Amino acid sequence: NDIYLMITGPSHPFLSGAEIFHTPSLGDEEFEIPPISLDSDPSLAVSDVVDHFDDLADPSSSQNGSFSAQYGVQTLNIPVGMTHGLMEQCLIMDLDYSIGTRYSANSPVTIDVPMTDMTSDLIGHSQLTTIDQSELSFQLGLNSGVGTILPPAQSPEDRLSTTPSPTSSLHEDGVEDFRRQLHSQKTVVVEAGKKQKVSKKRKKKDPNKPQKPVSVYALFFRDTQAAIKGQNPNATFGEVSKIVASMWDSLGEKQKQVYKRKTEAVKKEYLKALTAYINNQECQATVETVELDPAPPSQTPSPSPMATVDPASPAPASIEPPALFPTTVNSTLSSYVANQASSGVGGQPNITKLIITKQTLPSSITMSQEGMVTVIPATVVTSQGLQLGQTSTATIQPSQQAQIVTWSVSQAAAAATASMQLPPPRLQPPPLQQMPQPPTQQQVTISQQPPPLQAIKQPPPQKSPSQIDVELVSGSPVALSPQLRCLSSGCENTSTVSKDWNNEYCSNECVVKHCRDVFLIWVASRNSNTVVFVK
DNA sequence: TTTTTGATTGTTGTT
DNA sequence: AACAACAATCAAAAA
């Protein structure tokens, strides 16, 4: 009635290599199961595992191996291949399957776990430890002359690296928090824009995104369950889980430490990869357009590359542009423009989200006929000579209802300039936009309260012909008609961003003004605005 | 709340 | 509609 299974392995510190199952009760069949790998990394203190079993072999700590008599159920002898392969020992695990339903009906099962590099002292001290006083225990035995050497098992790391996880959260990781915030903001826009029943549950996973490292126990589970399942194909997940838990309990601190170290190593790698991933992501300007209603208004495809969006009425709070990212400064996402356009005419909502990274300084904003907004980065961004009052390249907080004025001088904005000189799109009430700026740009925050007639001045005339002075003359940037003065050399034009002006040059989210050879792109929002000057 | 496996179910997108 | 692809779910246990 005994089902006797033996797993042997030559090169693994704990479990690895070939596993040969002997099932006498089933005709003494011999078959292989997938290798079990607890840790294939030689650098990870394999000796700890050995020490663990040395400890277990200590007569003073060992227990009588009469577990089977006491609990009399099934015995699992799980072969453990040690790296040196001097000797094989058998780890006999007794399981009281009274906790389960399937096993209780089965005959006892024994898995032999050959272990190499064990001292002969282990022989005879068969019991490893008592896992659970009432349910399970391990017993160490001798297994001689058994075992077919097979290639080492795939290491957990390998599997980790090749098996992406669908999950995507790392609570302790600040970067991840940032990403989650970003994602949630995306989700809000999408959900508001589309009627999706369950789509919100479906998170688009990025195959390139690093896989979150698994926990210590998960790693152990992954490595162990295969053998258990291999020998008990009919075992339910719950039963396997219990066995794995028992084995985990019996593992000992040293062995657990091996796993913990491995987990830490994996986690470090993950953080590295995640950082690289995020940086890579930020290098890409992302433009997303969500059509709430495919029916386009009377809007005629503008020949102008300038961004044109449907007129926007005050956006619902739920889909308002997000506050400044806390990480705007240090990390990363430099600019973000989200706009919900409602319809000026008819209400065909068209949400356009514009994300501009620090690598993609907006020297030009164009919009295709399809309504896609494209931001062409300036090749050169210089703040040379700009000495803005309170340059806040590192202190902008989301809570700050900051108004941002950004100077962006591009020496290579000719193309952008040309594009902006094209016939302006049709006009729409200026929507309220918010646009965090890249840290590489000069940023000035203006206290929102009270709405100040605060002038932002640039430093004295610059030698660089491309440098531009600008001044907010009066009004609040969030107001509809603030006055802006161009301080470009010899210009001194003061213009009020009036509706008329808007009607002539702006879309609902981007205001473009031409002053001599200076073009201004103003992205305004309820709480802040951004002005980008391009010469 | 997350992870482990794997079967199953349900949703979404494509043909 | 049929199908593929993929996400969600469930189980027990641990972190």
Coordinates of C-alpha atoms (C1' of nucleotides) in Angstrom, one line a residue:
Chain A
N1 CA 0.0 0.0 0.0
D2 CA 3.0 2.3 0.2
I3 CA 3.6 4.7 -2.5
Y4 CA 7.3 5.4 -2.4
L5 CA 8.7 8.3 -4.3
M6 CA 12.2 9.3 -4.6
I7 CA 13.6 12.5 -5.9
T8 CA 17.3 12.8 -6.5
G9 CA 19.4 15.6 -7.7
P10 CA 23.1 16.1 -8.0
S11 CA 23.8 19.7 -8.1
H12 CA 21.3 21.7 -6.2
P13 CA 21.8 22.9 -2.7
F14 CA 18.5 21.8 -1.6
L15 CA 16.3 20.5 -4.3
S16 CA 17.4 20.2 -7.9
G17 CA 18.3 17.9 -10.7
A18 CA 16.5 14.8 -11.7
E19 CA 13.7 13.5 -9.6
I20 CA 13.0 9.9 -9.9
F21 CA 9.8 8.7 -8.3
H22 CA 9.6 5.2 -7.2
T23 CA 6.1 4.1 -6.6
P24 CA 6.3 0.5 -5.5
S25 CA 2.7 0.4 -4.8
L26 CA 2.0 1.3 -8.3
G27 CA 4.2 -1.4 -9.8
D28 CA 7.5 0.1 -8.8
E29 CA 7.3 2.5 -11.6
E30 CA 10.0 5.0 -12.1
F31 CA 9.3 8.4 -13.6
E32 CA 10.8 11.8 -13.7
I33 CA 9.3 14.9 -12.5
P34 CA 10.3 18.5 -13.1
P35 CA 13.4 19.4 -11.2
I36 CA 12.9 21.2 -8.0
S37 CA 15.0 24.2 -7.5
L38 CA 15.2 26.1 -4.3
D39 CA 18.2 28.0 -5.2
S40 CA 20.4 27.5 -8.0
D41 CA 22.6 30.4 -7.3
P42 CA 25.8 29.1 -5.9
S43 CA 26.6 32.4 -4.3
L44 CA 23.6 32.2 -2.1
A45 CA 25.1 30.5 0.9
V46 CA 24.4 27.0 0.0
S47 CA 26.2 26.0 3.1
D48 CA 23.4 27.4 5.0
V49 CA 21.1 24.8 3.7
V50 CA 23.6 22.2 4.6
D51 CA 24.0 23.6 8.0
H52 CA 20.4 23.5 8.4
F53 CA 20.3 19.8 7.9
D54 CA 23.4 19.4 10.0
D55 CA 21.5 21.0 12.7
L56 CA 18.6 18.8 12.1
A57 CA 21.0 15.8 12.3
D58 CA 22.0 16.8 15.8
P59 CA 20.8 14.0 18.1
S60 CA 19.9 16.5 20.7
S61 CA 17.6 18.3 18.5
S62 CA 16.3 15.4 16.4
Q63 CA 13.2 13.7 17.3
N64 CA 12.1 10.2 17.1
G65 CA 11.1 9.3 13.6
S66 CA 8.1 7.5 14.7
F67 CA 5.9 10.2 13.2
S68 CA 4.5 7.7 10.9
A69 CA 3.5 5.5 13.7
Q70 CA 2.0 8.5 15.5
Y71 CA 0.2 10.0 12.6
G72 CA 0.5 7.1 10.4
V73 CA -0.3 8.5 7.1
Q74 CA 1.8 9.5 4.3
T75 CA 5.5 10.0 4.1
L76 CA 7.2 12.3 1.6
N77 CA 10.8 11.7 1.0
I78 CA 12.0 14.6 -0.9
P79 CA 15.4 14.2 -2.5
V80 CA 17.7 17.1 -2.1
G81 CA 20.8 17.3 -4.2
M82 CA 23.7 19.1 -2.6
T83 CA 26.3 20.6 -4.7
H84 CA 29.1 18.3 -3.7
G85 CA 27.2 15.2 -4.0
L86 CA 29.2 13.2 -1.5
M87 CA 26.4 11.4 -0.1
E88 CA 22.7 11.2 -0.4
Q89 CA 20.4 11.5 2.5
C90 CA 16.8 11.1 2.6
L91 CA 14.5 13.6 3.9
I92 CA 11.3 12.0 4.9
M93 CA 8.4 14.1 5.4
D94 CA 5.5 12.7 7.1
L95 CA 2.3 14.3 6.5
D96 CA -0.8 13.9 8.4
Y97 CA -3.4 14.2 5.9
S98 CA -6.2 14.3 8.3
I99 CA -6.3 17.9 7.4
G100 CA -7.0 17.0 3.8
T101 CA -9.7 15.0 2.2
R102 CA -7.9 13.5 -0.7
Y103 CA -4.9 12.2 1.0
S104 CA -6.7 10.7 3.8
A105 CA -8.2 8.3 1.4
N106 CA -5.0 7.5 -0.2
S107 CA -2.3 5.2 0.8
P108 CA 0.8 6.6 2.5
V109 CA 3.1 8.3 0.1
T110 CA 6.8 8.7 0.6
I111 CA 9.1 11.0 -1.2
D112 CA 12.7 10.3 -0.7
V113 CA 14.8 13.4 -0.7
P114 CA 18.5 12.5 -1.3
M115 CA 20.9 15.0 0.0
T116 CA 24.5 15.2 -0.8
D117 CA 27.3 16.7 1.2
M118 CA 25.8 15.5 4.3
T119 CA 27.7 13.9 7.1
S120 CA 27.2 10.3 7.9
D121 CA 26.0 11.4 11.2
L122 CA 22.7 12.1 9.6
I123 CA 22.3 8.5 8.9
G124 CA 20.1 7.1 11.5
H125 CA 18.9 10.5 12.6
S126 CA 16.2 10.4 10.3
Q127 CA 13.8 12.9 11.7
L128 CA 14.5 16.4 10.7
T129 CA 12.0 18.3 12.7
T130 CA 8.5 18.4 13.7
I131 CA 6.6 20.7 11.5
D132 CA 3.4 20.6 13.3
Q133 CA 2.9 18.8 16.4
S134 CA -0.4 17.6 15.3
E135 CA -0.1 17.3 11.7
L136 CA 3.2 16.9 10.1
S137 CA 6.8 16.2 10.6
F138 CA 9.9 15.7 8.6
Q139 CA 12.1 12.7 9.0
L140 CA 15.5 12.4 7.6
G141 CA 16.6 9.0 6.3
L142 CA 19.2 7.5 4.2
N143 CA 18.7 6.9 0.6
S144 CA 21.5 5.1 -1.1
G145 CA 22.1 4.2 -4.6
V146 CA 19.3 6.1 -5.9
G147 CA 19.2 8.9 -8.3
T148 CA 19.7 9.8 -11.8
I149 CA 21.6 12.9 -12.4
L150 CA 19.8 15.3 -14.6
P151 CA 20.5 18.8 -15.7
P152 CA 20.0 21.4 -13.0
A153 CA 16.8 22.9 -12.6
Q154 CA 16.0 26.3 -13.9
S155 CA 16.8 28.8 -11.3
P156 CA 14.1 30.9 -9.7
E157 CA 15.7 34.0 -11.1
D158 CA 15.4 32.6 -14.6
R159 CA 11.8 32.0 -14.2
L160 CA 11.4 35.4 -12.6
S161 CA 13.0 37.1 -15.5
T162 CA 11.1 35.2 -18.1
T163 CA 7.7 35.1 -16.6
P164 CA 6.3 38.5 -16.4
S165 CA 3.8 39.1 -13.7
P166 CA 0.5 40.7 -14.5
T167 CA 0.7 42.6 -11.3
S168 CA 2.1 46.0 -11.0
S169 CA 2.3 47.3 -7.6
L170 CA 5.1 47.9 -5.2
H171 CA 3.9 49.6 -2.2
E172 CA 7.2 50.4 -0.7
D173 CA 8.5 51.9 -3.8
G174 CA 8.0 55.6 -4.2
V175 CA 8.6 55.5 -7.9
E176 CA 5.9 53.0 -8.1
D177 CA 3.6 55.3 -6.2
F178 CA 4.3 57.9 -8.7
R179 CA 3.5 55.5 -11.5
R180 CA 0.4 54.4 -9.8
Q181 CA -0.7 58.0 -9.4
L182 CA -0.1 58.5 -13.1
H183 CA -2.0 55.4 -14.0
S184 CA -4.9 56.3 -11.8
Q185 CA -5.1 59.6 -13.5
K186 CA -5.1 58.0 -16.8
T187 CA -7.8 55.7 -15.7
V188 CA -10.0 58.5 -14.6
V189 CA -9.8 60.1 -18.0
V190 CA -10.4 56.9 -19.8
E191 CA -13.3 55.8 -17.6
A192 CA -14.9 59.2 -18.0
G193 CA -14.4 59.1 -21.7
K194 CA -15.6 55.6 -22.5
K195 CA -18.4 53.6 -21.4
Q196 CA -16.8 50.5 -20.2
K197 CA -18.5 47.8 -18.3
V198 CA -15.6 45.9 -17.0
S199 CA -12.8 47.5 -18.8
K200 CA -11.7 49.3 -15.7
K201 CA -10.8 46.0 -14.3
R202 CA -8.5 45.3 -17.1
K203 CA -5.3 46.9 -16.6
K204 CA -3.2 47.1 -19.6
K205 CA 0.0 45.5 -18.6
D206 CA 3.2 46.6 -20.2
P207 CA 5.2 43.6 -21.3
N208 CA 8.3 45.6 -20.9
K209 CA 7.6 46.5 -17.4
P210 CA 9.8 44.8 -14.9
Q211 CA 8.2 42.0 -13.0
K212 CA 7.6 42.6 -9.4
P213 CA 9.7 40.4 -7.3
V214 CA 7.8 37.8 -5.5
S215 CA 7.9 37.2 -1.8
V216 CA 10.1 34.8 0.0
Y217 CA 7.3 32.4 0.5
A218 CA 6.1 32.7 -3.0
L219 CA 9.5 31.9 -4.2
F220 CA 9.5 28.8 -2.0
F221 CA 6.1 27.9 -3.1
R222 CA 7.0 28.1 -6.7
D223 CA 10.0 25.9 -6.2
T224 CA 8.3 23.3 -4.2
Q225 CA 4.9 22.9 -5.5
A226 CA 6.1 21.3 -8.7
A227 CA 7.5 18.3 -6.9
I228 CA 4.5 17.9 -4.7
K229 CA 2.2 18.3 -7.6
G230 CA 4.4 16.0 -9.7
Q231 CA 3.9 13.2 -7.3
N232 CA 0.4 14.0 -6.5
P233 CA -1.1 15.1 -9.7
N234 CA -4.5 15.0 -8.3
A235 CA -3.6 17.1 -5.3
T236 CA -5.7 20.2 -5.0
F237 CA -4.2 23.6 -4.7
G238 CA -5.2 23.7 -1.1
E239 CA -3.5 20.4 -0.3
V240 CA -0.4 21.4 -2.1
S241 CA -0.5 24.7 -0.3
K242 CA -0.6 23.0 3.0
I243 CA 2.3 20.8 2.2
V244 CA 4.3 23.7 1.0
A245 CA 3.5 25.5 4.2
S246 CA 4.6 22.6 6.2
M247 CA 7.8 22.4 4.4
W248 CA 8.3 26.0 4.8
D249 CA 7.8 25.7 8.5
S250 CA 10.4 22.9 8.7
L251 CA 12.9 24.8 6.6
G252 CA 14.7 26.5 9.4
E253 CA 15.9 30.0 9.7
K254 CA 19.1 29.5 7.7
Q255 CA 17.3 28.1 4.8
K256 CA 14.8 30.8 5.0
Q257 CA 17.6 33.3 5.1
V258 CA 18.8 31.9 1.8
Y259 CA 15.5 32.6 0.3
K260 CA 15.3 36.0 1.9
R261 CA 18.7 36.9 0.5
K262 CA 17.7 35.8 -2.9
T263 CA 14.5 37.8 -2.6
E264 CA 16.4 40.8 -1.7
A265 CA 18.7 40.4 -4.6
V266 CA 15.8 40.0 -6.9
K267 CA 14.2 43.0 -5.5
K268 CA 17.3 45.1 -6.0
E269 CA 17.4 44.0 -9.6
Y270 CA 13.8 44.8 -9.9
L271 CA 14.2 48.3 -8.6
K272 CA 17.0 48.9 -11.0
A273 CA 15.0 47.6 -13.9
L274 CA 12.0 49.6 -12.8
T275 CA 14.0 52.8 -12.7
A276 CA 15.3 52.2 -16.1
Y277 CA 11.9 51.3 -17.3
I278 CA 10.4 54.5 -15.9
N279 CA 13.1 56.6 -17.3
N280 CA 12.6 55.0 -20.6
Q281 CA 8.9 55.7 -20.4
E282 CA 9.5 59.3 -19.6
C283 CA 11.7 59.6 -22.6
Q284 CA 8.7 59.2 -24.7
A285 CA 6.1 61.9 -25.3
T286 CA 2.8 60.4 -25.0
V287 CA -0.3 61.7 -26.6
E288 CA -3.6 60.2 -26.0
T289 CA -6.8 61.1 -27.4
V290 CA -10.0 59.7 -26.1
E291 CA -13.0 60.3 -28.3
L292 CA -16.1 60.6 -26.2
D293 CA -18.2 60.9 -29.3
P294 CA -16.8 60.0 -32.7
A295 CA -19.1 62.5 -34.3
P296 CA -16.9 65.4 -35.1
P297 CA -18.3 68.8 -34.8
S298 CA -18.3 71.3 -37.6
Q299 CA -14.7 71.7 -37.0
T300 CA -12.8 71.6 -40.2
P301 CA -9.5 69.9 -40.2
S302 CA -7.2 72.7 -39.8
P303 CA -4.3 73.0 -42.2
S304 CA -2.4 74.4 -39.4
P305 CA -0.3 72.1 -37.4
M306 CA -1.3 74.0 -34.4
A307 CA -3.2 72.1 -31.8
T308 CA -6.9 72.5 -32.1
V309 CA -9.3 71.0 -29.7
D310 CA -12.9 71.3 -29.4
P311 CA -14.1 74.1 -27.2
A312 CA -14.0 73.3 -23.7
S313 CA -16.4 74.1 -21.0
P314 CA -15.3 73.8 -17.4
A315 CA -14.3 70.2 -17.0
P316 CA -16.0 68.1 -14.4
A317 CA -13.9 67.7 -11.4
S318 CA -13.5 64.1 -11.9
I319 CA -11.6 64.4 -15.0
E320 CA -9.9 67.6 -14.4
P321 CA -6.3 67.7 -15.2
P322 CA -4.3 66.2 -12.4
A323 CA -2.4 68.3 -10.0
L324 CA 1.2 68.7 -10.4
F325 CA 3.1 65.6 -9.9
P326 CA 5.0 65.5 -6.8
T327 CA 7.8 64.0 -8.7
T328 CA 7.7 66.6 -11.4
V329 CA 10.8 68.1 -10.2
N330 CA 13.1 65.2 -9.4
S331 CA 12.0 62.8 -11.8
T332 CA 10.6 63.2 -14.4
L333 CA 7.5 63.8 -16.0
S334 CA 8.0 67.2 -17.0
S335 CA 4.8 68.4 -18.4
Y336 CA 1.4 67.2 -18.5
V337 CA -1.6 68.7 -20.2
A338 CA -4.9 67.1 -19.9
N339 CA -7.9 68.7 -21.2
Q340 CA -11.4 67.7 -21.3
A341 CA -13.1 69.4 -24.1
S342 CA -16.7 69.6 -24.1
S343 CA -18.2 70.9 -26.8
G344 CA -18.6 74.2 -27.7
V345 CA -21.0 73.4 -30.2
G346 CA -23.0 70.5 -29.5
G347 CA -21.1 68.9 -27.0
Q348 CA -18.9 66.5 -28.7
P349 CA -16.4 65.9 -26.1
N350 CA -13.0 65.3 -27.1
I351 CA -10.4 64.7 -24.4
T352 CA -6.9 65.3 -25.3
K353 CA -4.2 64.5 -23.0
L354 CA -0.8 65.8 -23.7
I355 CA 2.2 64.5 -21.9
I356 CA 5.5 66.3 -22.4
T357 CA 8.6 64.9 -20.9
K358 CA 11.6 66.8 -19.9
Q359 CA 13.3 65.4 -22.9
T360 CA 10.6 66.7 -25.1
L361 CA 10.5 70.3 -24.5
P362 CA 7.6 71.7 -26.3
S363 CA 8.8 74.0 -28.9
S364 CA 6.1 73.1 -31.2
I365 CA 2.6 71.8 -30.8
T366 CA 0.8 70.5 -33.7
M367 CA -2.4 68.8 -34.2
S368 CA -3.3 66.4 -36.9
Q369 CA -6.6 66.2 -38.5
E370 CA -7.5 63.3 -36.3
G371 CA -7.1 65.5 -33.4
M372 CA -3.9 64.1 -32.2
V373 CA -1.7 66.5 -30.5
T374 CA 1.9 66.2 -31.2
V375 CA 4.6 68.0 -29.3
I376 CA 7.8 68.5 -31.1
P377 CA 10.6 68.9 -28.6
A378 CA 13.0 71.7 -28.9
T379 CA 16.4 70.6 -29.7
V380 CA 17.9 73.2 -27.5
V381 CA 16.6 74.5 -24.3
T382 CA 18.4 77.1 -22.5
S383 CA 17.6 79.2 -19.5
Q384 CA 20.8 81.1 -19.8
G385 CA 20.4 84.5 -18.5
L386 CA 17.0 83.8 -17.0
Q387 CA 16.9 84.6 -13.4
L388 CA 13.4 84.2 -12.4
G389 CA 12.3 85.3 -9.1
Q390 CA 11.5 82.0 -7.5
T391 CA 12.8 79.4 -9.7
S392 CA 11.1 76.3 -8.5
T393 CA 12.7 73.5 -10.3
A394 CA 12.6 71.5 -7.2
T395 CA 9.9 72.6 -5.0
I396 CA 6.6 72.5 -6.8
Q397 CA 4.2 70.6 -4.9
P398 CA 0.8 69.3 -6.0
S399 CA -0.8 71.1 -3.2
Q400 CA 0.5 74.4 -4.4
Q401 CA -1.9 76.0 -6.6
A402 CA 1.0 77.1 -8.6
Q403 CA 0.9 79.2 -11.6
I404 CA 3.7 78.3 -13.7
V405 CA 5.4 80.4 -16.2
T406 CA 7.9 78.8 -18.2
W407 CA 10.4 80.2 -20.5
S408 CA 11.7 77.9 -23.1
V409 CA 14.1 79.2 -25.5
S410 CA 14.8 77.1 -28.4
Q411 CA 17.5 77.8 -30.8
A412 CA 16.2 75.2 -33.1
A413 CA 12.6 76.2 -33.0
A414 CA 12.5 77.5 -36.5
A415 CA 10.3 74.7 -37.5
A416 CA 8.1 75.2 -34.6
T417 CA 7.8 78.8 -35.3
A418 CA 7.0 78.2 -38.9
S419 CA 4.3 75.8 -37.9
M420 CA 2.8 78.2 -35.5
Q421 CA 2.6 80.9 -38.1
L422 CA 0.1 78.8 -40.0
P423 CA -3.5 79.8 -40.0
P424 CA -4.8 79.5 -36.5
P425 CA -7.4 77.0 -35.7
R426 CA -10.8 77.9 -34.9
L427 CA -11.3 79.5 -31.6
Q428 CA -12.6 78.3 -28.5
P429 CA -13.0 79.6 -25.0
P430 CA -9.8 79.0 -23.4
P431 CA -10.0 76.0 -21.3
L432 CA -8.3 75.6 -18.1
Q433 CA -5.3 73.6 -18.3
Q434 CA -2.5 72.6 -16.2
M435 CA 0.9 71.8 -17.4
P436 CA 3.7 70.8 -15.1
Q437 CA 6.9 71.7 -16.5
P438 CA 10.1 69.8 -16.9
P439 CA 12.7 70.4 -14.4
T440 CA 15.0 71.4 -17.1
Q441 CA 12.9 74.4 -17.8
Q442 CA 12.8 77.5 -15.9
Q443 CA 9.8 77.6 -13.8
V444 CA 8.2 80.3 -11.8
T445 CA 5.5 79.9 -9.3
I446 CA 3.2 82.7 -8.6
S447 CA 1.2 82.7 -5.5
Q448 CA -2.4 82.3 -6.4
Q449 CA -3.7 84.2 -3.5
P450 CA -4.2 86.9 -3.8
P451 CA -4.2 86.9 -7.5
P452 CA -1.3 89.1 -7.9
L453 CA -0.3 91.6 -10.3
Q454 CA 2.9 89.9 -9.9
A455 CA 5.3 90.6 -12.6
I456 CA 7.7 88.0 -13.5
K457 CA 10.8 89.4 -15.0
Q458 CA 13.6 88.1 -16.7
P459 CA 17.1 89.2 -16.2
P460 CA 18.6 92.0 -18.1
P461 CA 18.8 91.8 -21.8
Q462 CA 20.6 88.8 -22.9
K463 CA 23.3 88.4 -25.3
S464 CA 21.7 85.4 -26.7
P465 CA 19.4 86.5 -29.5
S466 CA 17.2 83.7 -28.8
Q467 CA 16.5 84.7 -25.2
I468 CA 13.2 86.2 -24.5
D469 CA 11.9 88.4 -21.7
V470 CA 8.4 88.1 -20.7
E471 CA 6.2 89.7 -18.1
L472 CA 2.9 89.0 -16.6
V473 CA 1.5 92.5 -16.4
S474 CA -1.8 92.2 -14.8
G475 CA -4.5 89.8 -14.0
S476 CA -4.3 86.3 -13.0
P477 CA -3.0 83.8 -15.4
V478 CA -6.1 81.8 -14.7
A479 CA -8.3 84.6 -15.7
L480 CA -9.6 84.9 -19.1
S481 CA -7.9 88.1 -19.9
P482 CA -4.6 88.4 -18.3
Q483 CA -2.1 90.8 -19.7
L484 CA 1.1 89.7 -20.9
R485 CA 3.9 91.8 -22.0
C486 CA 6.6 90.7 -24.3
L487 CA 9.9 92.0 -23.2
S488 CA 11.7 90.8 -26.2
S489 CA 14.3 93.3 -27.1
G490 CA 12.6 96.2 -28.7
C491 CA 9.2 94.8 -28.5
E492 CA 7.6 95.7 -25.2
N493 CA 4.3 94.8 -26.5
T494 CA 1.6 94.3 -24.0
S495 CA -1.2 92.1 -25.0
T496 CA -4.3 91.1 -23.2
V497 CA -5.2 87.5 -23.7
S498 CA -8.7 88.4 -24.5
K499 CA -11.4 86.4 -26.1
D500 CA -10.8 88.1 -29.3
W501 CA -7.3 87.3 -29.2
N502 CA -8.2 83.7 -28.4
N503 CA -10.6 83.6 -31.2
E504 CA -7.9 84.5 -33.4
Y505 CA -5.1 82.4 -32.3
C506 CA -5.9 79.8 -29.8
S507 CA -7.5 76.6 -29.4
N508 CA -9.2 75.6 -26.3
E509 CA -6.1 74.4 -24.6
C510 CA -3.3 76.1 -26.3
V511 CA -3.0 79.8 -26.8
V512 CA -0.5 81.0 -29.3
K513 CA 0.5 84.5 -29.7
H514 CA 2.9 86.0 -32.1
C515 CA 4.9 88.9 -31.1
R516 CA 7.5 89.9 -33.6
D517 CA 9.5 86.8 -33.9
V518 CA 8.4 85.4 -30.6
F519 CA 5.7 82.9 -30.3
L520 CA 4.0 82.1 -27.1
I521 CA 2.3 79.0 -26.2
W522 CA 0.1 79.3 -23.3
V523 CA -1.5 76.4 -21.7
A524 CA -3.8 77.5 -19.1
S525 CA -5.8 75.7 -16.5
R526 CA -8.0 76.7 -13.7
N527 CA -5.3 76.6 -11.2
S528 CA -2.3 77.3 -13.2
N529 CA -1.0 78.2 -16.5
T530 CA 2.1 77.6 -18.4
V531 CA 3.6 79.9 -20.8
V532 CA 6.2 78.7 -23.2
F533 CA 8.0 81.1 -25.3
V534 CA 9.6 80.0 -28.4
K535 CA 11.6 82.1 -30.7
Chain B
dT1 C1' -3.6 42.6 0.1
dT2 C1' -0.3 40.3 -2.3
dT3 C1' 2.1 36.1 -4.1
dT4 C1' 2.4 31.0 -5.5
dT5 C1' -0.4 27.2 -9.7
dG6 C1' -3.7 25.9 -12.7
dA7 C1' -8.3 25.3 -14.1
dT8 C1' -12.2 27.8 -15.2
dT9 C1' -14.9 31.7 -16.4
dG10 C1' -15.6 36.1 -18.4
dT11 C1' -14.4 40.1 -21.2
dT12 C1' -12.5 42.2 -25.1
dG13 C1' -10.9 42.6 -29.6
dT14 C1' -10.4 40.6 -34.2
dT15 C1' -11.8 38.1 -38.2
Chain C
dA1 C1' -20.9 34.6 -34.6
dA2 C1' -16.7 32.4 -33.8
dC3 C1' -12.5 32.6 -32.1
dA4 C1' -8.1 34.1 -29.7
dA5 C1' -6.1 36.4 -26.2
dC6 C1' -6.0 37.7 -21.8
dA7 C1' -7.8 39.1 -17.2
dA8 C1' -10.3 37.7 -13.2
dT9 C1' -11.4 34.2 -9.9
dC10 C1' -10.8 30.5 -6.7
dA11 C1' -8.5 27.5 -3.5
dA12 C1' -4.5 27.7 1.4
dA13 C1' -0.9 29.8 3.4
dA14 C1' 2.6 33.2 4.4
dA15 C1' 4.6 37.7 4.2

